[in-house]
């Protein structure tokens, strides 16, 4: 069958997500890190290996690595008894297997809305990207080196009792062999233990395509669904191999950054850095997901794969081979690359890798019927977390799925100037340097592509699409920099007590977002005493609640209207609500972006305007939220374009209407409206 005769499979729904990557322990935190452009790369922690033992800036130094930075998971609480694992065998079980249980349970709970215990698991499969044996293998293998130590010590002339004492002391640093050690080191048991502990009756296995392993797992997962062998598949990638062995592998290739950073597509890109993490998605046939009332984050329309064939070496990337995978994905998806507006690249930051990948992207996307340039945002999450190896594709897929779901073009950091060899300006691509609203007309859904490539010429590309069907979509993750906590009561002292009662919870990570939602849902506005605080963190919440409670207790009849974000009042509202709309001169690049990236009600106005085509060939949102540029002159030109009356007035109008739509969605109504200059027009509309 030729590429042009690829069969058209049914779409696959993503009905659950989970993520455990550096900087966060849950998917919402990882998405907030991505949106915020947070740099999560640090020095090697002592929990992994000591820099003074293994680091040498000379790449040729024997048995040394020239890298001392990467991205690492924070400590994760794990209760072995929760998963039926005797504590005595936990030391003989690789960390990857244990943490994968947590992430797998999260994705299944998300897919089943917390009813996982009651679901039929007989046709639920688990297929994960995992590379070879795990970190624990090195520990156990090290214990087997005792004859080498004994020989060296005897040759040194030490008495036999000292030889044995020294060897005993060395051995005590490594985990002992036991009955559970063999399964504890195997990569396939990462999936097998999940199926065993969570009682899954479908296929369980792992795939190894090096750094493309997660997408090999996705490919097998969608095939399971296409063929009807499974009804639900959890798939993705798992990797905790950030030990010194893995650093040595990448150092001697060499592929790591000698300057200690990962800068995909930058002119300063000089190598990658290593990360660890887990990412999983739960997949179902779209028709089944809609029938069952599942929440749908997005749709997989196509998965393309290829091999490079004959090349200079097994680890040298080939543009033509990668382009084949992209072309096959979009042929399977049934749409033109010209409708794809985001590509989450493999983007390792290596000189050879980025050049080959960009060449492959151009070969594929320049097949499009479009005649313009720079319509597609290009980025890589590796700029923030480095290369998670077997889980790298899972991190990229998570980013792309969240992008279409939240209607955001996410940031890629650390690109001061693009690699000049890419010649970005003549290509279909621009680099997405900061997060921007993803405005889209009604002619087609938001579409993204995600690439992942591995040693041995293993190439994969996934075509992801926004879900616009009649089924259910999950809510957005809370991503705002601040949260609003509101309380009400019948009398001041009780209100102060309610505020103080929340303070102990502020010691818990994630409490702020929980309490903000919880209090908002409980708030009626009908009680006579009301308190609102605007806060940025749990510690900020604790401090402001204590301050507010003290003020209310000592001066219950005095209102509080603090610029610091504390508001308290009793009785009826003192006046009416007015909306004042701004006029020409208030425009600035990126105005309204924060609201449009956080609330559906706000971005829907931009989408409607894009659908109308009121501004001709140049959409209004491309003027207000233009593509990132790299020089002060180019930025000044973008600002000058927006300042021109023919753009400033519609831009101010749409931004104002976006804010108005959000206020109405929140139930905030104006008693009167006014406008300054051009703002009188939007005031009249309101």
XYZ file of C-alpha atoms in Angstrom:
686
model
C 0.000 0.000 0.000
C 1.486 3.386 -0.971
C 1.541 6.412 1.295
C -1.339 7.983 -0.645
C -3.484 4.888 -0.055
C -3.239 4.945 3.728
C -6.497 3.754 5.278
C -8.639 6.250 7.194
C -9.047 4.966 10.762
C -11.628 6.250 13.194
C -10.511 9.132 15.427
C -9.175 8.349 18.885
C -10.339 10.375 21.895
C -7.991 11.376 24.718
C -10.205 10.899 27.783
C -7.629 11.106 30.570
C -4.215 12.658 31.242
C -1.608 12.438 33.968
C 1.888 13.846 34.307
C 4.746 13.692 36.775
C 7.637 15.831 35.590
C 10.251 18.041 37.255
C 8.677 20.924 39.133
C 5.243 19.393 39.734
C 3.494 16.250 40.903
C 0.271 16.567 38.906
C -0.766 17.584 35.372
C -2.162 20.991 36.324
C 1.171 21.980 37.828
C 3.070 20.831 34.750
C 0.758 22.851 32.502
C 1.251 25.936 34.684
C 5.024 25.469 34.406
C 4.728 25.221 30.618
C 2.548 28.331 30.326
C 4.775 30.282 32.692
C 7.919 29.395 30.758
C 9.523 28.102 33.961
C 13.087 26.824 33.688
C 13.203 23.559 35.648
C 16.815 22.607 34.903
C 19.104 22.508 37.947
C 22.418 21.107 39.112
C 22.576 17.359 39.760
C 21.111 16.690 43.227
C 23.153 14.636 45.675
C 20.329 12.076 45.743
C 21.366 10.990 42.233
C 25.162 11.266 42.148
C 27.867 13.562 43.403
C 29.237 16.104 40.965
C 32.690 15.953 42.582
C 32.844 12.210 41.908
C 32.019 12.174 38.220
C 32.211 15.654 36.680
C 35.101 16.839 34.517
C 34.741 19.678 31.973
C 37.009 17.768 29.594
C 34.696 15.661 27.354
C 37.539 13.185 26.796
C 38.273 12.540 30.474
C 37.865 8.791 31.027
C 34.894 7.668 33.140
C 33.786 11.278 33.640
C 30.874 13.352 32.338
C 31.247 16.945 31.238
C 27.629 17.721 32.264
C 26.443 18.492 35.773
C 22.913 19.789 35.136
C 19.548 18.268 34.306
C 15.912 18.140 35.442
C 14.815 15.928 38.320
C 11.640 14.880 40.056
C 10.895 16.252 43.490
C 10.397 13.639 46.239
C 7.052 11.864 45.782
C 5.237 10.264 48.738
C 4.625 6.576 48.031
C 2.636 4.195 50.218
C 3.470 0.643 49.071
C 0.517 -0.796 50.972
C -1.871 1.336 48.904
C -0.833 -0.755 45.907
C -0.532 -4.048 47.764
C 3.269 -4.070 47.731
C 4.939 -5.481 50.866
C 7.394 -2.876 52.202
C 10.101 -5.549 52.338
C 10.216 -5.862 48.536
C 10.066 -2.116 47.801
C 13.903 -1.767 47.891
C 14.120 -4.517 45.252
C 11.628 -2.744 42.988
C 12.847 -0.042 40.632
C 11.638 3.501 41.299
C 10.235 3.677 37.775
C 7.871 0.796 38.495
C 6.666 2.340 41.748
C 6.082 5.871 40.474
C 4.415 4.554 37.315
C 1.723 3.029 39.542
C 0.861 6.478 40.883
C 0.691 8.050 37.428
C -1.319 5.150 35.969
C -3.859 5.354 38.765
C -4.159 9.111 38.201
C -4.857 8.751 34.489
C -7.435 6.013 35.046
C -9.166 8.014 37.766
C -9.216 11.014 35.436
C -10.627 8.937 32.587
C -13.320 7.449 34.827
C -14.064 10.637 36.819
C -13.079 8.931 40.042
C -15.160 5.781 39.411
C -12.258 3.557 38.395
C -13.045 1.006 41.098
C -16.425 0.296 39.497
C -15.377 0.020 35.852
C -15.018 -3.148 33.762
C -11.257 -3.571 33.413
C -11.224 -6.753 31.324
C -10.488 -4.850 28.082
C -8.291 -2.101 29.536
C -4.689 -2.202 28.299
C -1.435 -0.586 29.430
C 1.303 0.067 26.849
C 4.226 2.275 27.870
C 7.444 3.521 26.355
C 10.279 2.274 28.560
C 13.885 1.792 27.534
C 15.639 -1.493 28.403
C 16.419 -2.449 31.989
C 16.048 0.034 34.799
C 18.338 1.910 37.177
C 18.154 -0.798 39.834
C 19.965 -3.191 37.475
C 23.152 -1.175 37.931
C 22.882 -1.454 41.703
C 22.416 -5.215 41.641
C 25.105 -5.716 39.033
C 27.533 -3.714 41.163
C 27.193 -6.232 44.011
C 28.425 -8.924 41.589
C 31.757 -7.137 41.225
C 32.962 -8.465 44.582
C 35.488 -10.851 42.953
C 37.046 -7.847 41.201
C 37.347 -5.948 44.493
C 38.781 -9.012 46.270
C 41.365 -9.575 43.550
C 42.510 -5.944 43.588
C 42.756 -5.809 47.389
C 44.663 -9.106 47.594
C 47.081 -7.907 44.948
C 47.594 -4.824 47.089
C 48.840 -7.129 49.859
C 46.069 -6.609 52.408
C 45.370 -9.426 54.890
C 42.365 -11.591 54.059
C 40.222 -10.435 56.986
C 40.627 -6.803 55.906
C 39.898 -7.724 52.294
C 36.591 -9.278 53.305
C 35.703 -6.453 55.695
C 36.320 -3.847 52.996
C 34.282 -5.802 50.452
C 31.425 -6.196 52.942
C 31.469 -2.466 53.485
C 31.359 -1.770 49.747
C 28.516 -4.266 49.231
C 26.436 -2.607 51.939
C 26.060 0.423 49.682
C 24.001 -1.614 47.205
C 20.570 -3.209 47.402
C 20.680 -6.905 48.257
C 19.481 -9.560 45.845
C 16.179 -11.183 46.780
C 13.351 -13.124 45.192
C 11.717 -9.941 43.862
C 14.884 -8.485 42.353
C 14.538 -10.008 38.886
C 11.080 -8.558 38.100
C 12.077 -5.413 39.970
C 14.703 -4.472 37.368
C 12.794 -5.310 34.176
C 11.476 -2.560 31.948
C 8.427 -4.535 30.824
C 7.305 -4.901 34.441
C 6.691 -1.147 34.569
C 3.540 -1.924 32.568
C 3.133 -5.392 34.042
C 3.032 -4.150 37.619
C 0.376 -1.583 36.672
C -1.779 -4.287 35.088
C -1.184 -6.544 38.082
C -1.869 -4.047 40.852
C -4.753 -2.230 39.094
C -6.297 -5.454 37.756
C -6.237 -4.645 34.033
C -7.209 -7.496 31.722
C -6.071 -6.174 28.345
C -2.623 -6.089 26.762
C 0.307 -5.035 28.925
C 3.745 -4.478 27.421
C 6.387 -1.837 26.831
C 7.944 -0.507 23.653
C 11.555 0.549 23.187
C 12.305 2.980 20.386
C 14.953 4.846 22.386
C 13.878 8.471 22.774
C 10.757 7.803 20.678
C 9.574 5.001 22.967
C 6.491 6.845 24.246
C 5.202 7.355 20.693
C 5.878 3.758 19.750
C 3.568 2.970 22.677
C 0.942 5.415 21.393
C 1.163 3.852 17.936
C 0.558 0.382 19.366
C -2.231 1.713 21.598
C -4.211 3.261 18.742
C -3.743 0.073 16.729
C -5.264 -1.879 19.640
C -8.285 0.415 19.464
C -8.512 0.399 15.655
C -8.562 -3.407 15.637
C -11.024 -3.688 18.502
C -8.699 -5.615 20.803
C -9.075 -3.051 23.621
C -11.753 -0.579 24.699
C -9.482 1.687 26.762
C -5.687 1.955 26.620
C -3.404 3.918 28.883
C -0.147 4.724 27.139
C 2.787 7.115 27.318
C 6.311 7.054 28.665
C 8.172 6.423 31.922
C 11.806 7.241 32.664
C 13.816 7.669 35.866
C 17.218 6.870 34.348
C 19.120 10.005 35.330
C 21.886 8.030 37.008
C 25.573 8.421 36.201
C 25.395 5.549 33.697
C 22.918 7.452 31.529
C 24.982 10.636 31.784
C 28.027 8.700 30.658
C 26.096 7.297 27.669
C 25.071 10.748 26.471
C 28.444 12.307 27.327
C 30.498 9.905 25.254
C 28.193 10.092 22.208
C 28.565 13.158 22.752
C 25.133 14.836 22.926
C 25.058 16.852 26.164
C 25.435 20.625 26.328
C 28.940 21.690 27.416
C 27.522 25.046 28.555
C 24.894 23.391 30.747
C 21.589 24.263 29.097
C 19.081 22.995 26.547
C 18.256 25.585 23.862
C 16.241 24.028 21.006
C 16.437 25.906 17.671
C 18.588 28.662 19.180
C 21.775 29.937 17.613
C 23.371 29.080 20.991
C 22.078 25.501 21.018
C 25.000 23.163 21.734
C 23.474 19.994 23.129
C 20.773 18.554 25.312
C 20.387 17.843 29.037
C 18.704 14.879 30.675
C 15.392 14.752 32.512
C 13.193 12.191 34.181
C 9.439 11.947 34.329
C 6.185 10.217 33.475
C 3.356 11.120 31.144
C 0.293 9.022 30.297
C -2.934 9.464 28.365
C -6.065 7.310 28.352
C -7.377 6.598 24.853
C -10.749 5.381 23.571
C -12.446 5.245 20.189
C -14.165 8.628 19.777
C -17.586 7.112 19.150
C -17.280 5.047 22.346
C -16.135 8.057 24.368
C -19.109 10.132 23.175
C -21.512 7.255 23.832
C -20.171 6.790 27.354
C -20.243 10.503 28.211
C -16.471 10.694 28.736
C -14.679 14.009 29.004
C -12.599 14.517 25.860
C -9.387 16.579 26.004
C -8.616 16.232 22.303
C -8.486 13.823 19.384
C -5.673 11.853 17.777
C -6.355 11.905 14.039
C -3.215 10.179 12.824
C 0.019 8.530 13.928
C 2.797 8.370 11.371
C 5.977 6.341 11.716
C 9.026 5.640 9.582
C 12.636 4.496 9.596
C 15.543 6.453 8.209
C 16.860 3.473 6.278
C 20.553 3.499 5.423
C 22.364 6.446 7.025
C 25.871 7.456 8.084
C 25.350 5.907 11.519
C 22.565 4.468 13.635
C 22.299 7.682 15.639
C 22.608 10.269 12.842
C 19.161 11.831 12.168
C 17.899 11.985 8.568
C 15.502 14.746 7.450
C 13.949 12.690 4.676
C 13.167 9.818 7.037
C 11.542 12.132 9.560
C 9.477 13.828 6.847
C 8.023 10.436 5.912
C 6.586 10.039 9.411
C 5.032 13.514 9.274
C 3.533 12.959 5.831
C 2.037 9.627 6.871
C 0.477 11.161 9.987
C -1.304 13.889 8.004
C -2.333 11.561 5.204
C -3.915 9.353 7.845
C -5.478 12.380 9.528
C -6.989 13.488 6.232
C -6.022 17.147 6.314
C -3.361 19.445 4.888
C -0.342 20.567 6.885
C -1.441 24.124 6.149
C -4.183 23.738 8.767
C -1.674 22.811 11.500
C -0.762 25.848 13.611
C 1.429 24.283 16.309
C 4.225 21.730 16.134
C 5.738 20.464 19.357
C 9.098 19.311 18.066
C 11.435 16.628 19.344
C 13.773 19.638 19.673
C 16.675 18.229 21.655
C 18.897 21.286 21.287
C 21.725 19.347 19.640
C 23.277 20.934 16.563
C 22.794 17.937 14.268
C 19.425 16.945 15.676
C 17.752 20.357 15.392
C 19.096 20.946 11.883
C 17.865 17.561 10.641
C 14.493 17.971 12.323
C 13.869 21.421 10.905
C 14.854 20.130 7.480
C 12.311 17.329 7.822
C 9.614 19.741 8.981
C 10.177 21.942 5.937
C 10.098 18.966 3.589
C 6.717 17.961 4.960
C 5.004 21.309 5.546
C 6.134 22.847 2.285
C 3.973 20.231 0.576
C 1.015 22.296 1.813
C -1.207 24.199 -0.578
C -0.544 27.416 1.374
C 1.550 30.088 -0.289
C 2.250 32.255 2.776
C 4.958 31.746 5.388
C 5.229 31.498 9.173
C 1.729 30.249 9.921
C 2.811 27.500 12.356
C 4.217 27.935 15.880
C 7.218 25.728 16.635
C 8.511 24.826 20.082
C 9.935 22.196 22.401
C 9.225 21.519 26.064
C 12.839 20.361 26.361
C 13.830 24.021 26.701
C 12.206 23.830 30.144
C 12.804 20.272 31.375
C 15.490 18.859 29.108
C 15.273 15.466 27.432
C 13.190 12.900 29.338
C 14.304 10.096 26.993
C 11.636 7.366 27.010
C 9.145 9.891 28.443
C 10.172 12.749 26.128
C 7.360 12.157 23.656
C 4.853 11.917 26.507
C 5.864 15.388 27.733
C 5.487 16.806 24.221
C 2.126 15.115 23.672
C 0.830 16.461 26.986
C 1.885 19.968 25.976
C 0.159 19.728 22.581
C -3.055 18.230 23.980
C -3.252 20.915 26.656
C -2.610 23.561 23.982
C -5.598 22.560 21.831
C -7.746 22.011 24.922
C -6.922 25.364 26.551
C -6.655 27.247 23.222
C -3.116 28.456 23.945
C 0.103 28.532 21.919
C 2.619 27.695 24.682
C 6.041 29.164 25.278
C 9.452 27.832 24.307
C 12.221 29.533 26.233
C 15.954 30.290 25.795
C 15.908 31.419 22.156
C 17.560 34.847 22.047
C 18.132 34.403 18.326
C 17.072 31.493 16.114
C 19.638 29.305 14.431
C 20.331 31.314 11.250
C 20.727 28.127 9.202
C 16.986 27.476 9.571
C 16.064 30.634 7.613
C 12.838 30.887 9.603
C 11.412 33.820 7.661
C 11.026 31.819 4.455
C 9.604 28.733 6.177
C 6.118 27.776 7.401
C 7.334 28.165 10.994
C 7.985 30.755 13.667
C 9.320 30.112 17.168
C 6.741 30.395 19.945
C 8.786 32.395 22.466
C 5.974 33.229 24.881
C 2.489 31.909 25.543
C -0.242 33.509 23.421
C -3.970 32.969 22.876
C -4.639 30.473 20.085
C -7.341 32.272 18.133
C -9.023 30.168 15.451
C -11.838 30.785 13.004
C -14.634 28.324 12.342
C -13.213 26.820 9.125
C -11.390 24.041 11.006
C -10.481 23.038 14.595
C -7.203 23.855 16.272
C -4.618 21.321 15.095
C -1.181 20.422 16.406
C 1.554 17.970 15.502
C 4.022 16.314 17.875
C 7.296 14.659 16.856
C 9.521 12.153 18.607
C 12.636 10.505 17.185
C 14.989 7.858 18.526
C 18.413 6.345 17.911
C 18.274 3.734 15.184
C 16.240 6.003 12.908
C 12.875 5.507 14.681
C 10.585 8.366 13.664
C 7.066 9.134 14.934
C 4.637 12.018 14.503
C 1.146 12.409 15.992
C -1.618 14.607 14.556
C -3.725 16.087 17.392
C -6.975 18.000 16.954
C -9.252 20.056 19.197
C -12.508 18.348 20.135
C -15.560 20.304 18.924
C -18.193 17.571 19.093
C -21.382 17.415 21.142
C -19.722 15.455 23.938
C -18.200 16.704 27.179
C -14.924 18.601 27.479
C -13.008 18.750 30.782
C -12.687 22.033 32.576
C -9.560 24.135 32.224
C -6.698 23.848 34.662
C -6.449 26.899 36.870
C -3.441 28.828 35.594
C -3.885 32.409 36.810
C -1.091 34.030 38.798
C -3.589 35.007 41.489
C -6.634 33.396 43.075
C -9.728 34.890 44.699
C -10.927 33.398 47.994
C -14.362 34.570 49.166
C -16.159 33.983 52.474
C -19.508 35.109 53.915
C -21.315 34.802 57.241
C -24.179 36.205 59.243
C -22.014 38.160 61.683
C -18.417 39.505 61.787
C -16.920 37.291 64.501
C -18.132 34.114 62.795
C -16.635 35.371 59.528
C -13.286 35.989 61.236
C -13.393 32.490 62.741
C -14.120 30.994 59.291
C -11.103 32.831 57.883
C -8.820 31.555 60.659
C -10.117 28.003 60.170
C -8.604 27.954 56.674
C -5.105 28.914 57.809
C -3.861 25.418 58.841
C -4.663 24.108 55.346
C -2.286 26.651 53.839
C 0.598 24.337 54.751
C -0.573 21.890 52.053
C 0.717 22.250 48.504
C -2.196 22.912 46.131
C -4.535 24.097 48.892
C -4.906 27.575 47.382
C -6.514 26.411 44.143
C -8.726 23.982 46.020
C -10.015 26.554 48.500
C -10.474 29.213 45.802
C -12.784 26.936 43.843
C -14.490 25.565 46.933
C -15.305 28.970 48.414
C -16.406 30.381 45.050
C -18.890 27.536 44.585
C -20.234 28.001 48.125
C -20.500 31.801 47.953
C -24.032 33.205 47.473
C -23.501 36.907 48.203
C -26.648 36.874 50.347
C -25.018 36.894 53.797
C -24.529 40.338 55.382
C -20.799 39.936 56.185
C -18.442 39.249 53.275
C -14.668 38.883 52.888
C -12.595 38.558 49.704
C -8.822 38.164 49.429
C -6.684 38.139 46.280
C -3.594 35.985 46.804
C -0.658 34.448 44.952
C 0.318 31.476 47.151
C -0.621 29.423 50.194
C 1.671 31.511 52.411
C 0.161 34.716 51.030
C -3.324 33.358 51.762
C -2.420 32.487 55.351
C -0.973 35.944 55.997
C -3.945 37.801 54.508
C -6.546 35.662 56.247
C -4.858 36.283 59.602
C -4.622 40.023 58.911
C -8.246 40.204 57.807
C -9.504 38.140 60.742
C -7.645 40.371 63.231
C -9.047 43.551 61.642
C -12.610 42.210 61.538
C -12.420 41.067 65.164
C -11.106 44.406 66.437
C -13.147 46.708 64.157
C -16.158 44.705 62.933
C -18.073 47.732 61.656
C -15.245 49.169 59.527
C -15.002 48.065 55.878
C -11.616 47.026 54.468
C -10.566 48.088 50.967
C -6.849 47.320 50.818
C -4.651 47.670 47.703
C -2.854 44.584 49.029
C -5.922 42.519 48.117
C -8.152 42.346 51.237
C -11.793 43.435 51.012
C -14.430 43.291 53.749
C -17.859 44.834 54.111
C -21.210 44.444 55.821
C -24.725 45.095 54.601
C -25.898 46.075 51.153
C -23.587 47.269 48.391
C -23.011 51.010 48.837
C -23.583 51.905 45.171
C -24.211 50.770 41.643
C -21.809 49.079 39.196
C -20.512 50.964 36.149
C -18.436 49.739 33.209
C -16.088 52.272 31.601
C -14.728 51.281 28.182
C -11.306 52.543 26.983
C -10.673 54.458 23.800
C -7.945 54.897 21.227
C -4.485 55.278 22.731
C -4.965 52.451 25.232
C -3.873 49.763 22.772
C -0.783 47.636 23.381
C 0.589 44.405 21.963
C -0.820 41.334 23.647
C -3.738 43.145 25.294
C -6.364 40.785 26.634
C -4.057 37.785 26.286
C -4.133 36.706 29.940
C -7.930 36.516 29.982
C -8.130 34.829 26.582
C -5.674 32.148 27.710
C -7.568 31.495 30.945
C -11.268 31.672 30.060
C -13.295 30.229 27.189
C -15.740 33.120 27.370
C -12.960 35.612 26.660
C -11.351 33.829 23.692
C -14.678 32.992 22.046
C -15.067 36.651 21.059
C -11.696 36.590 19.296
C -12.689 33.342 17.570
C -15.954 34.847 16.289
C -14.138 37.836 14.850
C -11.601 35.536 13.179
C -14.496 33.603 11.619
C -16.002 36.785 10.176
C -12.872 37.770 8.243
C -13.584 41.458 8.860
C -9.977 42.571 8.445
C -9.200 40.908 5.138
C -6.160 38.716 4.596
C -4.544 39.773 7.888
C -6.555 38.505 10.881
C -6.970 41.025 13.682
C -5.507 38.665 16.266
C -2.246 38.458 14.277
C -1.889 42.212 14.801
C -2.832 42.278 18.498
C -1.047 38.997 19.334
C 1.638 38.917 16.635
C 4.197 36.195 16.100
C 7.326 36.641 18.253
C 10.200 38.585 16.696
C 13.806 39.026 17.769
C 14.835 42.644 17.188
C 13.757 45.956 18.699
C 13.091 47.258 15.195
C 10.687 44.408 14.423
C 8.900 44.889 17.756
C 8.570 48.628 17.101
C 7.100 47.880 13.680
C 4.492 45.598 15.237
C 3.555 48.291 17.756
C 3.296 50.913 14.988
C 0.953 48.673 13.016
C -1.338 48.253 16.010
C -1.284 51.999 16.725
C -2.631 52.837 13.261
C -6.305 53.801 13.564
C -7.553 51.101 11.188
C -6.130 48.474 13.555
C -6.265 50.220 16.949
C -10.017 50.780 16.946
C -11.144 47.237 16.110
C -8.427 45.849 18.415
C -9.632 47.925 21.372
C -13.224 47.059 20.549
C -12.668 43.300 20.425
C -10.549 43.337 23.586
C -13.295 45.248 25.392
C -15.988 42.886 24.141
C -13.876 39.917 25.240
C -13.753 41.338 28.770
C -17.472 42.133 28.652
C -18.311 38.575 27.602
C -16.309 37.201 30.527
C -17.998 39.529 33.035
C -21.406 38.457 31.764
C -20.407 34.807 31.993
C -19.474 35.438 35.631
C -22.834 37.118 36.256
C -21.452 40.630 36.733
C -23.931 43.149 35.306
C -23.528 46.893 34.931
C -26.142 49.404 36.075
C -24.670 51.974 33.730
C -21.959 52.154 31.066
C -19.681 54.807 29.672
C -16.827 55.127 27.260
C -13.833 57.300 26.547
C -13.493 58.344 22.909
C -13.891 55.215 20.769
C -14.988 53.439 23.953
C -18.399 55.078 23.556
C -19.056 52.608 20.718
C -18.419 49.533 22.888
C -20.347 51.180 25.740
C -23.313 51.587 23.408
C -23.043 47.923 22.439
C -22.925 46.919 26.123
